[in-house]
Amino acid sequence: MPSKVYFLPWKKRGELYKFLKAAKVFYHVKARNFLAVKIHFGEEKNKGYIKPEYVKPVADIIKEKTAFPYLTDCSTIYVGKRADAYHHLLVANKHGFSVESCGCPIIIADGLRGNNEIEIEINKKHFKSVLIGADIAKADSFIFMSHFKGHEATGFGGAIKNIGMGCGTKAGKFAMHHTSKPHVHNAKCIACGSCVKNCAQEALSLENKKIVMNKNKCVGCGQCLVSCPKNVFILDWNEGSNSLQERIAEYAYGVLKDKKSSYINFVNHISKYCDCFDIVKNEPLMDDVGIVAGTDPVAVDQASYDLTNKTYGKNFFRTIYPDIDPEIQLEYAQELGIGVRDYELVEY
Ligand code: SF4
Ligand code: SF4
């Protein structure tokens, strides 16, 4: 049976509050419940993240039901300003996320150093259990606000990625990433050192003006691919991305297990790279599409994917990443029973 998915065209984004009320996607919000609103606050200088003005209507609807919303995310495993709770909160504040602007506080779910976690048993193909940020796992239910855009490792990043990778602690993120280690095409290296500075695992060093990778230290985070101006790092996307997408879907399965949630995708500022990168590499490459909401993350991502491709005139994601099949995450998430790819679109 198809899932119902609701669509608000971008030009009508000012009507977000009325749209969400009409869509009735917050069916699971109960009085005095703690509601985790999972979002990505954007890396420093990033411009693509969902803006605080769109969080306020969501928090307002939750509070009307006398429940307690809080914004949340987990630490990253790459060099940046969100690798621990202290700096993460400073970036969120710099990007305008405050109690005043959003109508709710922020709790970084995996704590100061990214190791406050709860293990959830799933017994799936890649993982027997997953490691989730404790203050996400302890929420009564969830709302995932996801920026839908291109992604350097999975083709696109939307709800499934926000749930799976976004709710994993540092150890969880390492586990998801560890099969996607890049190869080094050293002849192209100009010894600029950019990748060395950006590798949080200290897996890279310059020796005789050429880059050397310690594969034992590399966790496959992909930061060096984006930071290198000469495309020295090459990922075997068929192997790396397919497995990574499945691993993320399994983490999403663990997060959602026994919990109710809803999903709001912002299909705007559609860039090639995710919100973990800075302004230079994060410009939008096509027109904004709109806001997609529902109670099925697979259907919400599928509809966001289809609407993006329809607006672009052909498959946007296969155009920017010809070697990545981004539909693996949709297919495997459906196989896991997280949701269905078939949907009925209701336009507001
Ligand atoms: S070498 Fe590249 S992929 Fe490996 S940990 Fe460092 S930045 Fe990440
Ligand atoms: S960023 Fe690229 S070019 Fe610069 S040192 Fe690293 S591998 Fe070499």
PDB file of C-alpha atoms in Angstrom, residues 156-326:
ATOM      1  CA  PHE A 156      21.777  12.047  -1.904  1.00  0.00           C
ATOM      2  CA  GLY A 157      21.269  12.699   1.769  1.00  0.00           C
ATOM      3  CA  GLY A 158      17.759  12.985   3.188  1.00  0.00           C
ATOM      4  CA  ALA A 159      15.700  11.455   5.980  1.00  0.00           C
ATOM      5  CA  ILE A 160      17.314   7.984   5.970  1.00  0.00           C
ATOM      6  CA  LYS A 161      20.777   9.522   6.204  1.00  0.00           C
ATOM      7  CA  ASN A 162      19.714  12.010   8.898  1.00  0.00           C
ATOM      8  CA  ILE A 163      18.279   9.159  10.982  1.00  0.00           C
ATOM      9  CA  GLY A 164      20.997   6.544  10.444  1.00  0.00           C
ATOM     10  CA  MET A 165      24.262   8.449  10.260  1.00  0.00           C
ATOM     11  CA  GLY A 166      22.945  11.493  12.117  1.00  0.00           C
ATOM     12  CA  CYS A 167      21.879   9.617  15.252  1.00  0.00           C
ATOM     13  CA  GLY A 168      24.976   7.401  15.450  1.00  0.00           C
ATOM     14  CA  THR A 169      27.599   8.303  18.046  1.00  0.00           C
ATOM     15  CA  LYS A 170      31.257   8.614  17.077  1.00  0.00           C
ATOM     16  CA  ALA A 171      31.743   4.853  17.468  1.00  0.00           C
ATOM     17  CA  GLY A 172      28.581   4.242  15.469  1.00  0.00           C
ATOM     18  CA  LYS A 173      29.733   6.547  12.684  1.00  0.00           C
ATOM     19  CA  PHE A 174      33.102   4.782  12.565  1.00  0.00           C
ATOM     20  CA  ALA A 175      31.308   1.451  12.238  1.00  0.00           C
ATOM     21  CA  MET A 176      29.141   2.687   9.380  1.00  0.00           C
ATOM     22  CA  HIS A 177      32.051   4.250   7.494  1.00  0.00           C
ATOM     23  CA  HIS A 178      34.797   1.737   7.949  1.00  0.00           C
ATOM     24  CA  THR A 179      34.421  -0.162   4.657  1.00  0.00           C
ATOM     25  CA  SER A 180      34.638   2.907   2.430  1.00  0.00           C
ATOM     26  CA  LYS A 181      38.364   3.707   2.550  1.00  0.00           C
ATOM     27  CA  PRO A 182      39.674   5.723  -0.404  1.00  0.00           C
ATOM     28  CA  HIS A 183      42.599   4.752  -2.666  1.00  0.00           C
ATOM     29  CA  VAL A 184      45.419   7.233  -3.251  1.00  0.00           C
ATOM     30  CA  HIS A 185      46.376   8.347  -6.793  1.00  0.00           C
ATOM     31  CA  ASN A 186      49.652   9.872  -5.645  1.00  0.00           C
ATOM     32  CA  ALA A 187      51.000  11.096  -9.007  1.00  0.00           C
ATOM     33  CA  LYS A 188      48.545  13.984  -8.870  1.00  0.00           C
ATOM     34  CA  CYS A 189      49.525  15.196  -5.365  1.00  0.00           C
ATOM     35  CA  ILE A 190      50.943  18.742  -5.175  1.00  0.00           C
ATOM     36  CA  ALA A 191      51.783  18.456  -1.447  1.00  0.00           C
ATOM     37  CA  CYS A 192      49.447  21.289  -0.401  1.00  0.00           C
ATOM     38  CA  GLY A 193      48.726  19.574   2.943  1.00  0.00           C
ATOM     39  CA  SER A 194      44.990  20.310   2.909  1.00  0.00           C
ATOM     40  CA  CYS A 195      43.984  16.665   3.383  1.00  0.00           C
ATOM     41  CA  VAL A 196      46.460  16.203   6.254  1.00  0.00           C
ATOM     42  CA  LYS A 197      44.837  19.089   8.155  1.00  0.00           C
ATOM     43  CA  ASN A 198      41.348  17.748   7.476  1.00  0.00           C
ATOM     44  CA  CYS A 199      41.895  14.128   8.489  1.00  0.00           C
ATOM     45  CA  ALA A 200      40.675  13.826  12.079  1.00  0.00           C
ATOM     46  CA  GLN A 201      42.192  10.331  12.399  1.00  0.00           C
ATOM     47  CA  GLU A 202      45.752  11.490  11.558  1.00  0.00           C
ATOM     48  CA  ALA A 203      45.783   8.816   8.855  1.00  0.00           C
ATOM     49  CA  LEU A 204      47.548  11.053   6.313  1.00  0.00           C
ATOM     50  CA  SER A 205      51.072  12.432   6.206  1.00  0.00           C
ATOM     51  CA  LEU A 206      53.357  14.005   3.626  1.00  0.00           C
ATOM     52  CA  GLU A 207      56.564  12.118   2.912  1.00  0.00           C
ATOM     53  CA  ASN A 208      58.937  13.376   0.211  1.00  0.00           C
ATOM     54  CA  LYS A 209      56.175  15.734  -0.932  1.00  0.00           C
ATOM     55  CA  LYS A 210      53.730  12.910  -1.564  1.00  0.00           C
ATOM     56  CA  ILE A 211      50.757  11.872   0.490  1.00  0.00           C
ATOM     57  CA  VAL A 212      50.899   8.630   2.477  1.00  0.00           C
ATOM     58  CA  MET A 213      47.838   6.976   3.996  1.00  0.00           C
ATOM     59  CA  ASN A 214      47.841   4.737   7.034  1.00  0.00           C
ATOM     60  CA  LYS A 215      44.917   2.439   6.186  1.00  0.00           C
ATOM     61  CA  ASN A 216      44.814   1.141   9.751  1.00  0.00           C
ATOM     62  CA  LYS A 217      43.937   4.607  11.024  1.00  0.00           C
ATOM     63  CA  CYS A 218      41.563   5.557   8.171  1.00  0.00           C
ATOM     64  CA  VAL A 219      37.871   5.233   9.022  1.00  0.00           C
ATOM     65  CA  GLY A 220      36.566   6.088   5.548  1.00  0.00           C
ATOM     66  CA  CYS A 221      34.902   9.374   6.538  1.00  0.00           C
ATOM     67  CA  GLY A 222      35.539  10.834   3.059  1.00  0.00           C
ATOM     68  CA  GLN A 223      36.794  14.202   4.326  1.00  0.00           C
ATOM     69  CA  CYS A 224      40.017  13.944   2.272  1.00  0.00           C
ATOM     70  CA  LEU A 225      38.054  13.443  -0.960  1.00  0.00           C
ATOM     71  CA  VAL A 226      36.385  16.777  -0.523  1.00  0.00           C
ATOM     72  CA  SER A 227      39.386  18.685   0.819  1.00  0.00           C
ATOM     73  CA  CYS A 228      41.814  17.669  -1.975  1.00  0.00           C
ATOM     74  CA  PRO A 229      41.975  20.102  -4.938  1.00  0.00           C
ATOM     75  CA  LYS A 230      43.592  17.484  -7.219  1.00  0.00           C
ATOM     76  CA  ASN A 231      41.267  14.481  -6.823  1.00  0.00           C
ATOM     77  CA  VAL A 232      44.082  12.366  -5.409  1.00  0.00           C
ATOM     78  CA  PHE A 233      41.638  10.269  -3.354  1.00  0.00           C
ATOM     79  CA  ILE A 234      39.417   7.828  -5.198  1.00  0.00           C
ATOM     80  CA  LEU A 235      36.691   5.765  -3.642  1.00  0.00           C
ATOM     81  CA  ASP A 236      35.451   2.538  -5.111  1.00  0.00           C
ATOM     82  CA  TRP A 237      31.899   3.854  -4.977  1.00  0.00           C
ATOM     83  CA  ASN A 238      30.235   0.626  -6.065  1.00  0.00           C
ATOM     84  CA  GLU A 239      31.747  -1.194  -3.110  1.00  0.00           C
ATOM     85  CA  GLY A 240      32.055   1.702  -0.645  1.00  0.00           C
ATOM     86  CA  SER A 241      28.798   3.521  -1.253  1.00  0.00           C
ATOM     87  CA  ASN A 242      26.532   0.491  -1.604  1.00  0.00           C
ATOM     88  CA  SER A 243      27.734  -0.956   1.670  1.00  0.00           C
ATOM     89  CA  LEU A 244      27.665   2.441   3.399  1.00  0.00           C
ATOM     90  CA  GLN A 245      24.076   3.069   2.296  1.00  0.00           C
ATOM     91  CA  GLU A 246      23.012  -0.303   3.660  1.00  0.00           C
ATOM     92  CA  ARG A 247      24.821   0.308   6.928  1.00  0.00           C
ATOM     93  CA  ILE A 248      23.143   3.697   7.326  1.00  0.00           C
ATOM     94  CA  ALA A 249      19.746   2.080   6.652  1.00  0.00           C
ATOM     95  CA  GLU A 250      20.443  -0.507   9.364  1.00  0.00           C
ATOM     96  CA  TYR A 251      21.282   2.270  11.826  1.00  0.00           C
ATOM     97  CA  ALA A 252      18.036   4.012  10.833  1.00  0.00           C
ATOM     98  CA  TYR A 253      16.210   0.751  11.533  1.00  0.00           C
ATOM     99  CA  GLY A 254      17.741   0.654  15.032  1.00  0.00           C
ATOM    100  CA  VAL A 255      16.877   4.295  15.798  1.00  0.00           C
ATOM    101  CA  LEU A 256      13.251   3.872  14.706  1.00  0.00           C
ATOM    102  CA  LYS A 257      12.731   0.464  16.324  1.00  0.00           C
ATOM    103  CA  ASP A 258       9.730   0.592  18.674  1.00  0.00           C
ATOM    104  CA  LYS A 259       9.403   4.394  18.244  1.00  0.00           C
ATOM    105  CA  LYS A 260       6.953   6.608  16.364  1.00  0.00           C
ATOM    106  CA  SER A 261       8.166   9.511  14.241  1.00  0.00           C
ATOM    107  CA  SER A 262       7.475  11.888  11.381  1.00  0.00           C
ATOM    108  CA  TYR A 263       9.664  13.397   8.694  1.00  0.00           C
ATOM    109  CA  ILE A 264       9.999  16.827   7.097  1.00  0.00           C
ATOM    110  CA  ASN A 265      12.413  17.113   4.166  1.00  0.00           C
ATOM    111  CA  PHE A 266      13.557  20.542   2.979  1.00  0.00           C
ATOM    112  CA  VAL A 267      14.255  20.180  -0.734  1.00  0.00           C
ATOM    113  CA  ASN A 268      16.000  23.492  -1.271  1.00  0.00           C
ATOM    114  CA  HIS A 269      19.583  24.753  -1.642  1.00  0.00           C
ATOM    115  CA  ILE A 270      20.264  21.505  -3.510  1.00  0.00           C
ATOM    116  CA  SER A 271      24.053  21.331  -3.553  1.00  0.00           C
ATOM    117  CA  LYS A 272      26.521  18.662  -4.633  1.00  0.00           C
ATOM    118  CA  TYR A 273      27.918  18.195  -1.129  1.00  0.00           C
ATOM    119  CA  CYS A 274      26.297  17.837   2.277  1.00  0.00           C
ATOM    120  CA  ASP A 275      26.008  20.447   5.020  1.00  0.00           C
ATOM    121  CA  CYS A 276      29.280  19.314   6.591  1.00  0.00           C
ATOM    122  CA  PHE A 277      31.154  21.436   4.045  1.00  0.00           C
ATOM    123  CA  ASP A 278      31.792  25.121   3.791  1.00  0.00           C
ATOM    124  CA  ILE A 279      30.314  27.766   1.566  1.00  0.00           C
ATOM    125  CA  VAL A 280      32.784  27.353  -1.309  1.00  0.00           C
ATOM    126  CA  LYS A 281      31.677  23.828  -2.172  1.00  0.00           C
ATOM    127  CA  ASN A 282      28.103  24.163  -1.121  1.00  0.00           C
ATOM    128  CA  GLU A 283      26.370  26.393  -3.643  1.00  0.00           C
ATOM    129  CA  PRO A 284      22.944  25.232  -4.910  1.00  0.00           C
ATOM    130  CA  LEU A 285      23.021  23.720  -8.408  1.00  0.00           C
ATOM    131  CA  MET A 286      19.332  23.908  -9.289  1.00  0.00           C
ATOM    132  CA  ASP A 287      16.022  25.558  -8.371  1.00  0.00           C
ATOM    133  CA  ASP A 288      14.505  25.038  -4.921  1.00  0.00           C
ATOM    134  CA  VAL A 289      11.712  22.463  -4.915  1.00  0.00           C
ATOM    135  CA  GLY A 290       9.735  22.597  -1.654  1.00  0.00           C
ATOM    136  CA  ILE A 291       8.985  20.850   1.623  1.00  0.00           C
ATOM    137  CA  VAL A 292       7.965  17.182   1.774  1.00  0.00           C
ATOM    138  CA  ALA A 293       6.374  15.667   4.901  1.00  0.00           C
ATOM    139  CA  GLY A 294       4.980  12.339   6.013  1.00  0.00           C
ATOM    140  CA  THR A 295       5.176   9.490   8.474  1.00  0.00           C
ATOM    141  CA  ASP A 296       7.195   7.129   6.261  1.00  0.00           C
ATOM    142  CA  PRO A 297      10.891   8.069   5.827  1.00  0.00           C
ATOM    143  CA  VAL A 298      11.359   5.909   2.740  1.00  0.00           C
ATOM    144  CA  ALA A 299       8.343   7.430   0.977  1.00  0.00           C
ATOM    145  CA  VAL A 300       9.366  10.957   2.032  1.00  0.00           C
ATOM    146  CA  ASP A 301      12.888  10.431   0.640  1.00  0.00           C
ATOM    147  CA  GLN A 302      11.554   8.763  -2.516  1.00  0.00           C
ATOM    148  CA  ALA A 303       9.150  11.656  -3.170  1.00  0.00           C
ATOM    149  CA  SER A 304      11.932  14.209  -2.498  1.00  0.00           C
ATOM    150  CA  TYR A 305      14.188  12.320  -4.935  1.00  0.00           C
ATOM    151  CA  ASP A 306      11.511  12.196  -7.633  1.00  0.00           C
ATOM    152  CA  LEU A 307      10.495  15.847  -7.195  1.00  0.00           C
ATOM    153  CA  THR A 308      14.148  16.947  -7.424  1.00  0.00           C
ATOM    154  CA  ASN A 309      14.707  14.970 -10.620  1.00  0.00           C
ATOM    155  CA  LYS A 310      11.438  16.233 -12.113  1.00  0.00           C
ATOM    156  CA  THR A 311      12.399  19.858 -11.382  1.00  0.00           C
ATOM    157  CA  TYR A 312      15.904  19.312 -12.808  1.00  0.00           C
ATOM    158  CA  GLY A 313      14.543  17.660 -15.975  1.00  0.00           C
ATOM    159  CA  LYS A 314      16.612  14.469 -15.556  1.00  0.00           C
ATOM    160  CA  ASN A 315      18.198  12.505 -12.730  1.00  0.00           C
ATOM    161  CA  PHE A 316      20.105  15.216 -10.851  1.00  0.00           C
ATOM    162  CA  PHE A 317      21.956  12.816  -8.554  1.00  0.00           C
ATOM    163  CA  ARG A 318      23.158  10.455 -11.310  1.00  0.00           C
ATOM    164  CA  THR A 319      24.307  13.562 -13.201  1.00  0.00           C
ATOM    165  CA  ILE A 320      26.500  14.842 -10.346  1.00  0.00           C
ATOM    166  CA  TYR A 321      27.567  11.363  -9.147  1.00  0.00           C
ATOM    167  CA  PRO A 322      27.428   8.969 -12.139  1.00  0.00           C
ATOM    168  CA  ASP A 323      29.208   6.212 -10.195  1.00  0.00           C
ATOM    169  CA  ILE A 324      26.881   6.167  -7.180  1.00  0.00           C
ATOM    170  CA  ASP A 325      23.514   4.432  -7.177  1.00  0.00           C
ATOM    171  CA  PRO A 326      21.682   6.472  -4.505  1.00  0.00           C
TER     172      PRO A 326
END
